[in-house]
mmCIF file of C-alpha atoms in Angstrom:
data_model
loop_
_atom_site.group_PDB
_atom_site.id
_atom_site.type_symbol
_atom_site.label_atom_id
_atom_site.label_comp_id
_atom_site.label_asym_id
_atom_site.label_seq_id
_atom_site.Cartn_x
_atom_site.Cartn_y
_atom_site.Cartn_z
ATOM 1 C CA UNK A 468 0.140 -0.057 0.136
ATOM 2 C CA UNK A 469 2.928 2.480 0.904
ATOM 3 C CA UNK A 470 4.866 1.599 -2.472
ATOM 4 C CA UNK A 471 1.626 1.902 -4.417
ATOM 5 C CA UNK A 472 0.707 5.390 -2.705
ATOM 6 C CA UNK A 473 4.931 6.444 -3.404
ATOM 7 C CA UNK A 474 4.253 5.597 -7.504
ATOM 8 C CA UNK A 475 0.966 7.533 -7.697
ATOM 9 C CA UNK A 476 2.644 10.474 -6.008
ATOM 10 C CA UNK A 477 5.748 10.161 -8.674
ATOM 11 C CA UNK A 478 3.086 9.965 -11.284
ATOM 12 C CA UNK A 479 1.407 12.926 -10.362
ATOM 13 C CA UNK A 480 4.942 14.948 -9.998
ATOM 14 C CA UNK A 481 5.908 13.772 -13.427
ATOM 15 C CA UNK A 482 2.537 14.673 -14.946
ATOM 16 C CA UNK A 483 2.529 18.247 -13.040
ATOM 17 C CA UNK A 484 6.379 18.372 -14.208
ATOM 18 C CA UNK A 485 5.216 17.522 -17.803
ATOM 19 C CA UNK A 486 2.568 20.071 -18.077
ATOM 20 C CA UNK A 487 4.946 22.939 -16.410
ATOM 21 C CA UNK A 488 7.577 22.251 -19.312
ATOM 22 C CA UNK A 489 5.446 21.763 -22.099
ATOM 23 C CA UNK A 490 3.455 25.214 -21.118
ATOM 24 C CA UNK A 491 7.085 26.853 -20.901
ATOM 25 C CA UNK A 492 7.691 25.163 -24.437
ATOM 26 C CA UNK A 493 5.207 26.484 -25.574
ATOM 27 C CA UNK A 494 5.185 30.088 -24.247
ATOM 28 C CA UNK A 495 8.798 30.299 -25.518
ATOM 29 C CA UNK A 496 7.516 29.543 -28.698
ATOM 30 C CA UNK A 497 5.054 31.852 -28.889
ATOM 31 C CA UNK A 498 7.594 34.401 -28.005
ATOM 32 C CA UNK A 499 9.714 33.615 -30.268
ATOM 33 C CA UNK A 500 6.818 33.471 -33.191
ATOM 34 C CA UNK A 501 5.883 37.003 -31.586
ATOM 35 C CA UNK A 502 9.440 38.301 -32.037
ATOM 36 C CA UNK A 503 9.728 37.087 -35.363
ATOM 37 C CA UNK A 504 6.687 38.464 -36.963
ATOM 38 C CA UNK A 505 7.978 42.085 -35.603
ATOM 39 C CA UNK A 506 11.246 41.451 -37.264
ATOM 40 C CA UNK A 507 10.776 38.975 -40.159
ATOM 41 C CA UNK A 508 11.504 40.174 -43.411
ATOM 42 C CA UNK A 509 9.884 39.732 -46.914
ATOM 43 C CA UNK A 510 11.583 36.588 -48.227
ATOM 44 C CA UNK A 511 10.160 37.868 -51.691
ATOM 45 C CA UNK A 512 12.539 40.810 -51.836
ATOM 46 C CA UNK A 513 14.954 39.416 -54.581
ATOM 47 C CA UNK A 514 16.771 42.598 -55.333
ATOM 48 C CA UNK A 515 17.727 45.270 -53.104
ATOM 49 C CA UNK A 516 19.893 48.397 -54.576
ATOM 50 C CA UNK A 517 21.083 50.832 -52.132
ATOM 51 C CA UNK A 518 22.363 54.489 -52.797
ATOM 52 C CA UNK A 519 25.130 55.727 -50.501
ATOM 53 C CA UNK A 520 28.418 57.784 -50.005
ATOM 54 C CA UNK A 521 31.789 56.382 -48.681
ATOM 55 C CA UNK A 522 31.070 58.485 -45.577
ATOM 56 C CA UNK A 523 27.936 56.929 -44.529
ATOM 57 C CA UNK A 524 28.947 55.095 -41.572
ATOM 58 C CA UNK A 525 26.305 52.809 -41.141
ATOM 59 C CA UNK A 526 25.853 51.931 -44.338
ATOM 60 C CA UNK A 527 29.731 51.490 -44.466
ATOM 61 C CA UNK A 528 29.551 48.900 -41.723
ATOM 62 C CA UNK A 529 26.850 47.265 -42.928
ATOM 63 C CA UNK A 530 28.244 46.768 -46.367
ATOM 64 C CA UNK A 531 31.351 45.636 -45.105
ATOM 65 C CA UNK A 532 30.106 43.033 -42.606
ATOM 66 C CA UNK A 533 27.235 41.951 -45.416
ATOM 67 C CA UNK A 534 24.406 42.907 -42.570
ATOM 68 C CA UNK A 535 21.671 43.176 -45.705
ATOM 69 C CA UNK A 536 23.278 39.751 -46.876
ATOM 70 C CA UNK A 537 22.329 38.279 -43.655
ATOM 71 C CA UNK A 538 18.994 40.394 -43.367
ATOM 72 C CA UNK A 539 17.596 39.267 -46.754
ATOM 73 C CA UNK A 540 19.311 35.894 -48.211
ATOM 74 C CA UNK A 541 16.938 35.435 -51.172
ATOM 75 C CA UNK A 542 17.965 38.986 -52.126
ATOM 76 C CA UNK A 543 20.658 40.194 -54.571
ATOM 77 C CA UNK A 544 22.165 43.282 -52.635
ATOM 78 C CA UNK A 545 23.885 46.046 -54.715
ATOM 79 C CA UNK A 546 25.460 48.859 -53.158
ATOM 80 C CA UNK A 547 25.742 52.146 -55.592
ATOM 81 C CA UNK A 548 27.834 55.097 -54.349
ATOM 82 C CA UNK A 549 27.803 58.789 -55.287
ATOM 83 C CA UNK A 550 29.356 61.866 -54.571
ATOM 84 C CA UNK A 551 26.607 63.311 -52.629
ATOM 85 C CA UNK A 552 22.818 62.946 -51.532
ATOM 86 C CA UNK A 553 20.865 65.123 -54.334
ATOM 87 C CA UNK A 554 22.579 62.706 -56.888
ATOM 88 C CA UNK A 555 21.140 59.728 -54.638
ATOM 89 C CA UNK A 556 17.806 61.177 -54.776
ATOM 90 C CA UNK A 557 18.024 61.608 -58.369
ATOM 91 C CA UNK A 558 18.697 57.815 -58.507
ATOM 92 C CA UNK A 559 16.194 57.174 -56.312
ATOM 93 C CA UNK A 560 13.375 59.200 -58.288
ATOM 94 C CA UNK A 561 14.145 57.247 -61.772
ATOM 95 C CA UNK A 562 14.182 53.640 -60.065
ATOM 96 C CA UNK A 563 17.640 53.177 -60.185
ATOM 97 C CA UNK A 564 17.934 52.362 -56.428
ATOM 98 C CA UNK A 565 15.414 51.464 -54.011
ATOM 99 C CA UNK A 566 16.584 53.035 -50.664
ATOM 100 C CA UNK A 567 19.245 55.878 -49.998
ATOM 101 C CA UNK A 568 20.988 57.977 -47.354
ATOM 102 C CA UNK A 569 21.045 61.743 -47.291
ATOM 103 C CA UNK A 570 21.518 64.838 -45.277
ATOM 104 C CA UNK A 571 18.276 66.869 -44.629
ATOM 105 C CA UNK A 572 17.970 69.235 -47.533
ATOM 106 C CA UNK A 573 17.985 66.357 -50.517
ATOM 107 C CA UNK A 574 14.522 65.233 -49.519
ATOM 108 C CA UNK A 575 13.280 68.808 -49.897
ATOM 109 C CA UNK A 576 14.568 69.258 -52.849
ATOM 110 C CA UNK A 577 13.534 66.286 -54.253
ATOM 111 C CA UNK A 578 9.849 66.427 -52.501
ATOM 112 C CA UNK A 579 9.572 69.659 -54.217
ATOM 113 C CA UNK A 580 10.398 68.820 -58.022
ATOM 114 C CA UNK A 581 7.631 66.029 -57.672
ATOM 115 C CA UNK A 582 9.978 62.917 -57.169
ATOM 116 C CA UNK A 583 8.528 60.337 -55.376
ATOM 117 C CA UNK A 584 9.991 58.901 -51.827
ATOM 118 C CA UNK A 585 9.512 58.030 -48.627
ATOM 119 C CA UNK A 586 11.059 59.030 -45.455
ATOM 120 C CA UNK A 587 11.572 55.425 -43.323
ATOM 121 C CA UNK A 588 14.451 56.974 -40.863
ATOM 122 C CA UNK A 589 16.381 59.313 -39.193
ATOM 123 C CA UNK A 590 19.637 59.238 -37.288
ATOM 124 C CA UNK A 591 20.347 61.534 -34.414
ATOM 125 C CA UNK A 592 21.087 64.879 -35.549
ATOM 126 C CA UNK A 593 24.817 66.146 -35.631
ATOM 127 C CA UNK A 594 25.222 70.074 -35.658
ATOM 128 C CA UNK A 595 29.108 70.128 -35.084
ATOM 129 C CA UNK A 596 29.637 67.739 -38.114
ATOM 130 C CA UNK A 597 29.063 70.806 -40.696
ATOM 131 C CA UNK A 598 30.709 73.862 -40.714
ATOM 132 C CA UNK A 599 31.567 76.929 -43.034
ATOM 133 C CA UNK A 600 34.876 76.539 -43.437
ATOM 134 C CA UNK A 601 37.371 79.725 -44.559
ATOM 135 C CA UNK A 602 41.189 79.657 -45.508
ATOM 136 C CA UNK A 603 43.916 79.743 -42.344
ATOM 137 C CA UNK A 604 44.833 83.210 -43.747
ATOM 138 C CA UNK A 605 41.438 84.769 -44.775
ATOM 139 C CA UNK A 606 40.010 88.235 -43.642
ATOM 140 C CA UNK A 607 36.583 86.872 -42.762
ATOM 141 C CA UNK A 608 35.989 87.076 -38.879
ATOM 142 C CA UNK A 609 32.701 86.827 -38.618
ATOM 143 C CA UNK A 610 29.449 86.028 -40.723
ATOM 144 C CA UNK A 611 28.515 89.490 -41.694
ATOM 145 C CA UNK A 612 31.460 89.409 -43.586
ATOM 146 C CA UNK A 613 30.296 86.633 -46.076
ATOM 147 C CA UNK A 614 28.717 89.605 -48.020
ATOM 148 C CA UNK A 615 29.901 89.695 -51.666
ATOM 149 C CA UNK A 616 32.086 86.636 -50.798
ATOM 150 C CA UNK A 617 31.910 83.515 -53.053
ATOM 151 C CA UNK A 618 31.067 80.253 -51.061
ATOM 152 C CA UNK A 619 31.464 76.905 -52.575
ATOM 153 C CA UNK A 620 28.940 74.032 -51.749
ATOM 154 C CA UNK A 621 26.759 71.185 -53.121
ATOM 155 C CA UNK A 622 23.290 72.593 -54.402
ATOM 156 C CA UNK A 623 20.383 70.878 -52.677
ATOM 157 C CA UNK A 624 22.671 69.413 -49.842
ATOM 158 C CA UNK A 625 22.548 69.916 -46.207
ATOM 159 C CA UNK A 626 25.318 72.382 -46.509
ATOM 160 C CA UNK A 627 23.158 74.510 -48.410
ATOM 161 C CA UNK A 628 20.499 74.731 -45.576
ATOM 162 C CA UNK A 629 23.287 75.471 -43.376
ATOM 163 C CA UNK A 630 24.824 78.614 -45.318
ATOM 164 C CA UNK A 631 20.766 79.805 -45.630
ATOM 165 C CA UNK A 632 20.746 79.801 -41.881
ATOM 166 C CA UNK A 633 24.065 81.645 -41.508
ATOM 167 C CA UNK A 634 22.933 84.328 -43.823
ATOM 168 C CA UNK A 635 20.158 84.864 -42.033
ATOM 169 C CA UNK A 636 21.852 85.006 -38.852
ATOM 170 C CA UNK A 637 24.212 87.480 -39.801
ATOM 171 C CA UNK A 638 21.457 89.949 -40.911
ATOM 172 C CA UNK A 639 22.032 89.671 -44.798
ATOM 173 C CA UNK A 640 20.098 88.352 -47.774
ATOM 174 C CA UNK A 641 20.566 85.731 -50.147
ATOM 175 C CA UNK A 642 21.600 87.843 -52.616
ATOM 176 C CA UNK A 643 24.145 89.334 -50.737
ATOM 177 C CA UNK A 644 26.312 85.700 -51.107
ATOM 178 C CA UNK A 645 27.613 84.115 -54.083
ATOM 179 C CA UNK A 646 26.869 80.667 -54.022
ATOM 180 C CA UNK A 647 29.226 78.434 -56.016
ATOM 181 C CA UNK A 648 27.672 75.305 -56.538
ATOM 182 C CA UNK A 649 30.354 72.577 -56.384
ATOM 183 C CA UNK A 650 30.355 68.727 -55.670
ATOM 184 C CA UNK A 651 32.320 68.436 -52.495
ATOM 185 C CA UNK A 652 35.793 66.998 -54.492
ATOM 186 C CA UNK A 653 35.566 70.262 -56.860
ATOM 187 C CA UNK A 654 34.751 72.605 -54.159
ATOM 188 C CA UNK A 655 37.745 71.117 -51.978
ATOM 189 C CA UNK A 656 39.883 71.717 -54.963
ATOM 190 C CA UNK A 657 38.514 75.338 -55.432
ATOM 191 C CA UNK A 658 39.187 76.281 -51.761
ATOM 192 C CA UNK A 659 42.852 74.680 -51.680
ATOM 193 C CA UNK A 660 43.455 76.844 -54.809
ATOM 194 C CA UNK A 661 41.460 79.995 -53.112
ATOM 195 C CA UNK A 662 39.406 80.608 -55.714
ATOM 196 C CA UNK A 663 36.467 81.119 -53.227
ATOM 197 C CA UNK A 664 36.452 83.041 -50.088
ATOM 198 C CA UNK A 665 34.780 80.013 -47.854
ATOM 199 C CA UNK A 666 33.068 76.889 -47.995
ATOM 200 C CA UNK A 667 29.954 75.008 -46.685
ATOM 201 C CA UNK A 668 30.512 71.298 -46.069
ATOM 202 C CA UNK A 669 30.066 68.170 -43.863
ATOM 203 C CA UNK A 670 32.374 65.669 -42.705
ATOM 204 C CA UNK A 671 34.248 63.659 -43.275
ATOM 205 C CA UNK A 672 35.767 66.556 -46.080
ATOM 206 C CA UNK A 673 35.064 68.792 -43.365
ATOM 207 C CA UNK A 674 37.612 67.132 -40.733
ATOM 208 C CA UNK A 675 39.923 66.707 -43.802
ATOM 209 C CA UNK A 676 39.959 70.447 -44.603
ATOM 210 C CA UNK A 677 40.961 71.286 -40.514
ATOM 211 C CA UNK A 678 43.587 68.425 -40.198
ATOM 212 C CA UNK A 679 45.380 68.633 -43.803
ATOM 213 C CA UNK A 680 44.623 72.552 -45.111
ATOM 214 C CA UNK A 681 44.504 74.431 -41.910
ATOM 215 C CA UNK A 682 40.973 75.443 -42.690
ATOM 216 C CA UNK A 683 39.462 77.622 -39.646
ATOM 217 C CA UNK A 684 35.883 77.459 -38.763
ATOM 218 C CA UNK A 685 33.535 80.328 -39.157
ATOM 219 C CA UNK A 686 30.483 78.819 -37.402
ATOM 220 C CA UNK A 687 29.517 75.140 -37.078
ATOM 221 C CA UNK A 688 25.869 73.762 -37.643
ATOM 222 C CA UNK A 689 25.409 74.484 -33.944
ATOM 223 C CA UNK A 690 22.068 76.907 -33.208
ATOM 224 C CA UNK A 691 21.835 77.055 -37.203
ATOM 225 C CA UNK A 692 21.315 73.576 -38.704
ATOM 226 C CA UNK A 693 19.975 70.150 -36.855
ATOM 227 C CA UNK A 694 22.010 68.209 -40.036
ATOM 228 C CA UNK A 695 19.529 64.788 -39.795
ATOM 229 C CA UNK A 696 20.810 61.973 -41.515
ATOM 230 C CA UNK A 697 17.788 60.707 -43.228
ATOM 231 C CA UNK A 698 17.255 57.140 -44.705
ATOM 232 C CA UNK A 699 14.844 57.213 -47.836
ATOM 233 C CA UNK A 700 12.949 54.928 -50.014
ATOM 234 C CA UNK A 701 11.184 54.116 -53.171
ATOM 235 C CA UNK A 702 7.552 54.790 -52.752
ATOM 236 C CA UNK A 703 6.761 51.623 -55.150
ATOM 237 C CA UNK A 704 9.474 49.466 -52.535
ATOM 238 C CA UNK A 705 8.273 50.259 -49.589
ATOM 239 C CA UNK A 706 4.543 49.235 -50.024
ATOM 240 C CA UNK A 707 5.567 46.226 -51.856
ATOM 241 C CA UNK A 708 7.717 45.217 -49.157
ATOM 242 C CA UNK A 709 7.205 46.804 -45.799
ATOM 243 C CA UNK A 710 8.590 44.257 -43.898
ATOM 244 C CA UNK A 711 11.903 44.662 -45.450
ATOM 245 C CA UNK A 712 11.767 48.465 -44.025
ATOM 246 C CA UNK A 713 11.428 46.898 -40.869
ATOM 247 C CA UNK A 714 14.317 44.898 -41.232
ATOM 248 C CA UNK A 715 16.561 47.238 -42.917
ATOM 249 C CA UNK A 716 16.496 49.827 -39.968
ATOM 250 C CA UNK A 717 17.221 47.185 -37.691
ATOM 251 C CA UNK A 718 20.381 45.894 -39.625
ATOM 252 C CA UNK A 719 21.559 50.029 -39.848
ATOM 253 C CA UNK A 720 21.118 49.724 -36.026
ATOM 254 C CA UNK A 721 23.599 46.776 -35.854
ATOM 255 C CA UNK A 722 25.752 48.429 -37.635
ATOM 256 C CA UNK A 723 25.744 51.095 -35.243
ATOM 257 C CA UNK A 724 26.404 49.168 -32.597
ATOM 258 C CA UNK A 725 29.299 47.363 -34.383
ATOM 259 C CA UNK A 726 30.496 51.252 -34.562
ATOM 260 C CA UNK A 727 30.222 52.287 -31.042
ATOM 261 C CA UNK A 728 32.287 48.977 -29.758
ATOM 262 C CA UNK A 729 34.749 49.504 -32.281
ATOM 263 C CA UNK A 730 35.419 53.029 -33.456
ATOM 264 C CA UNK A 731 38.816 52.835 -34.408
ATOM 265 C CA UNK A 732 37.984 49.865 -36.778
ATOM 266 C CA UNK A 733 35.554 52.430 -38.117
ATOM 267 C CA UNK A 734 37.745 54.941 -38.762
ATOM 268 C CA UNK A 735 40.290 52.515 -40.420
ATOM 269 C CA UNK A 736 37.244 51.367 -42.550
ATOM 270 C CA UNK A 737 36.389 55.062 -43.488
ATOM 271 C CA UNK A 738 39.734 56.163 -44.351
ATOM 272 C CA UNK A 739 40.240 52.955 -46.550
ATOM 273 C CA UNK A 740 37.000 53.616 -48.450
ATOM 274 C CA UNK A 741 37.652 57.350 -48.909
ATOM 275 C CA UNK A 742 41.292 57.510 -48.941
ATOM 276 C CA UNK A 743 41.512 59.721 -46.371
ATOM 277 C CA UNK A 744 44.094 59.666 -43.726
ATOM 278 C CA UNK A 745 43.297 57.486 -40.491
ATOM 279 C CA UNK A 746 43.147 60.748 -38.083
ATOM 280 C CA UNK A 747 41.184 62.655 -40.617
ATOM 281 C CA UNK A 748 38.454 59.239 -40.310
ATOM 282 C CA UNK A 749 38.663 59.209 -36.484
ATOM 283 C CA UNK A 750 37.614 62.911 -36.008
ATOM 284 C CA UNK A 751 34.688 62.177 -38.237
ATOM 285 C CA UNK A 752 33.831 59.037 -36.359
ATOM 286 C CA UNK A 753 34.596 60.897 -32.897
ATOM 287 C CA UNK A 754 32.559 63.955 -33.917
ATOM 288 C CA UNK A 755 29.410 61.756 -34.629
ATOM 289 C CA UNK A 756 26.878 61.606 -32.009
ATOM 290 C CA UNK A 757 26.628 58.329 -29.646
ATOM 291 C CA UNK A 758 24.553 56.390 -30.372
ATOM 292 C CA UNK A 759 23.635 57.546 -34.551
ATOM 293 C CA UNK A 760 21.224 54.350 -34.877
ATOM 294 C CA UNK A 761 18.018 54.568 -37.421
ATOM 295 C CA UNK A 762 14.433 55.499 -35.945
ATOM 296 C CA UNK A 763 11.126 56.051 -37.489
ATOM 297 C CA UNK A 764 10.893 59.964 -37.709
ATOM 298 C CA UNK A 765 8.960 61.415 -34.533
ATOM 299 C CA UNK A 766 7.055 64.943 -34.550
ATOM 300 C CA UNK A 767 9.995 66.468 -33.224
ATOM 301 C CA UNK A 768 12.039 65.510 -36.280
ATOM 302 C CA UNK A 769 9.191 65.789 -38.759
ATOM 303 C CA UNK A 770 8.946 69.199 -37.232
ATOM 304 C CA UNK A 771 12.560 70.340 -37.423
ATOM 305 C CA UNK A 772 12.355 69.164 -41.440
ATOM 306 C CA UNK A 773 9.139 71.204 -42.119
ATOM 307 C CA UNK A 774 10.864 74.359 -40.552
ATOM 308 C CA UNK A 775 13.739 73.620 -43.464
ATOM 309 C CA UNK A 776 11.333 73.427 -45.941
ATOM 310 C CA UNK A 777 9.338 76.475 -45.120
ATOM 311 C CA UNK A 778 12.791 78.206 -45.118
ATOM 312 C CA UNK A 779 13.299 77.499 -48.865
ATOM 313 C CA UNK A 780 10.115 77.753 -49.939
ATOM 314 C CA UNK A 781 10.344 81.427 -48.420
ATOM 315 C CA UNK A 782 13.299 82.262 -49.973
ATOM 316 C CA UNK A 783 11.844 80.512 -53.741
ATOM 317 C CA UNK A 784 14.526 78.408 -53.478
ATOM 318 C CA UNK A 785 12.018 75.531 -53.925
ATOM 319 C CA UNK A 786 8.860 76.225 -56.104
ATOM 320 C CA UNK A 787 6.309 75.556 -53.571
ATOM 321 C CA UNK A 788 5.461 74.881 -49.997
ATOM 322 C CA UNK A 789 5.426 71.019 -49.145
ATOM 323 C CA UNK A 790 4.258 69.080 -46.058
ATOM 324 C CA UNK A 791 6.946 66.786 -45.081
ATOM 325 C CA UNK A 792 4.292 64.755 -43.169
ATOM 326 C CA UNK A 793 3.018 63.504 -46.608
ATOM 327 C CA UNK A 794 6.313 62.030 -47.251
ATOM 328 C CA UNK A 795 7.007 59.998 -43.928
ATOM 329 C CA UNK A 796 6.567 56.640 -43.944
ATOM 330 C CA UNK A 797 4.190 54.947 -41.329
ATOM 331 C CA UNK A 798 4.213 51.155 -41.387
ATOM 332 C CA UNK A 799 0.701 51.178 -39.532
#
């Protein structure tokens, strides 16, 4: 009788343990399924064409570490390099790429021209990573001294807005300065030769001119331009593969985590990709906010981007007022 009781108790304990274990397994499986549903990618993606600049740190790391290949194992990933943001968005508009990364001004120009795009994510503001530079022997001392001066910059780039804001702060009008529209490489050559009086530019070109040319900083973007980085996508791609956008943002953040853990390796990678000296790349990396992952646009970012667009429309730099919110992708 006693032995039978013990056997019955053990049997009950075993059944209880089995039920508890099975419940735990089911719960864990459900959790995994929920996690997968949040981060799962659209396996129907067969091709993903990225537009980037060599200085786009998160994309540079994602490219090196093949993060997108891991995220989209069925897709052919192609990396298409451009000199600046405006050229990236032109390629996006004509269907040559699916996703691109730019500064704050290129998408405003593109949207005002009626070119299709979606803002899908942004990186933290980095006003200290752009500047208006002057030669080391320049007589220019303050912003109002820019009146009548020749200033090199990429039209439609983030440096365009920086100069617009600087001119306003100086109490000047846009017609008081002479913008010289040049790509970063051509602007650097003109700056070195003394063919321009100032240069509105972003990192790593900014860091390079500082360290190698002895350029002086007339002003950074602090208090003038937040200098956001935006990830933009073709509406057709987003509508066809909404899960892929979530997966892409996840891998951008994976790349940023790698950057935070490996700043010197990141600087070495950027130096290798751009031909810049490692010490220049390190300044560039160190000047970048920490962290600088990608997030969907929030109300504050949309508002600041709208202020940029409104400023450009007020000055007739773009032909009409646009609504930034209308171009923001909402996964819901």
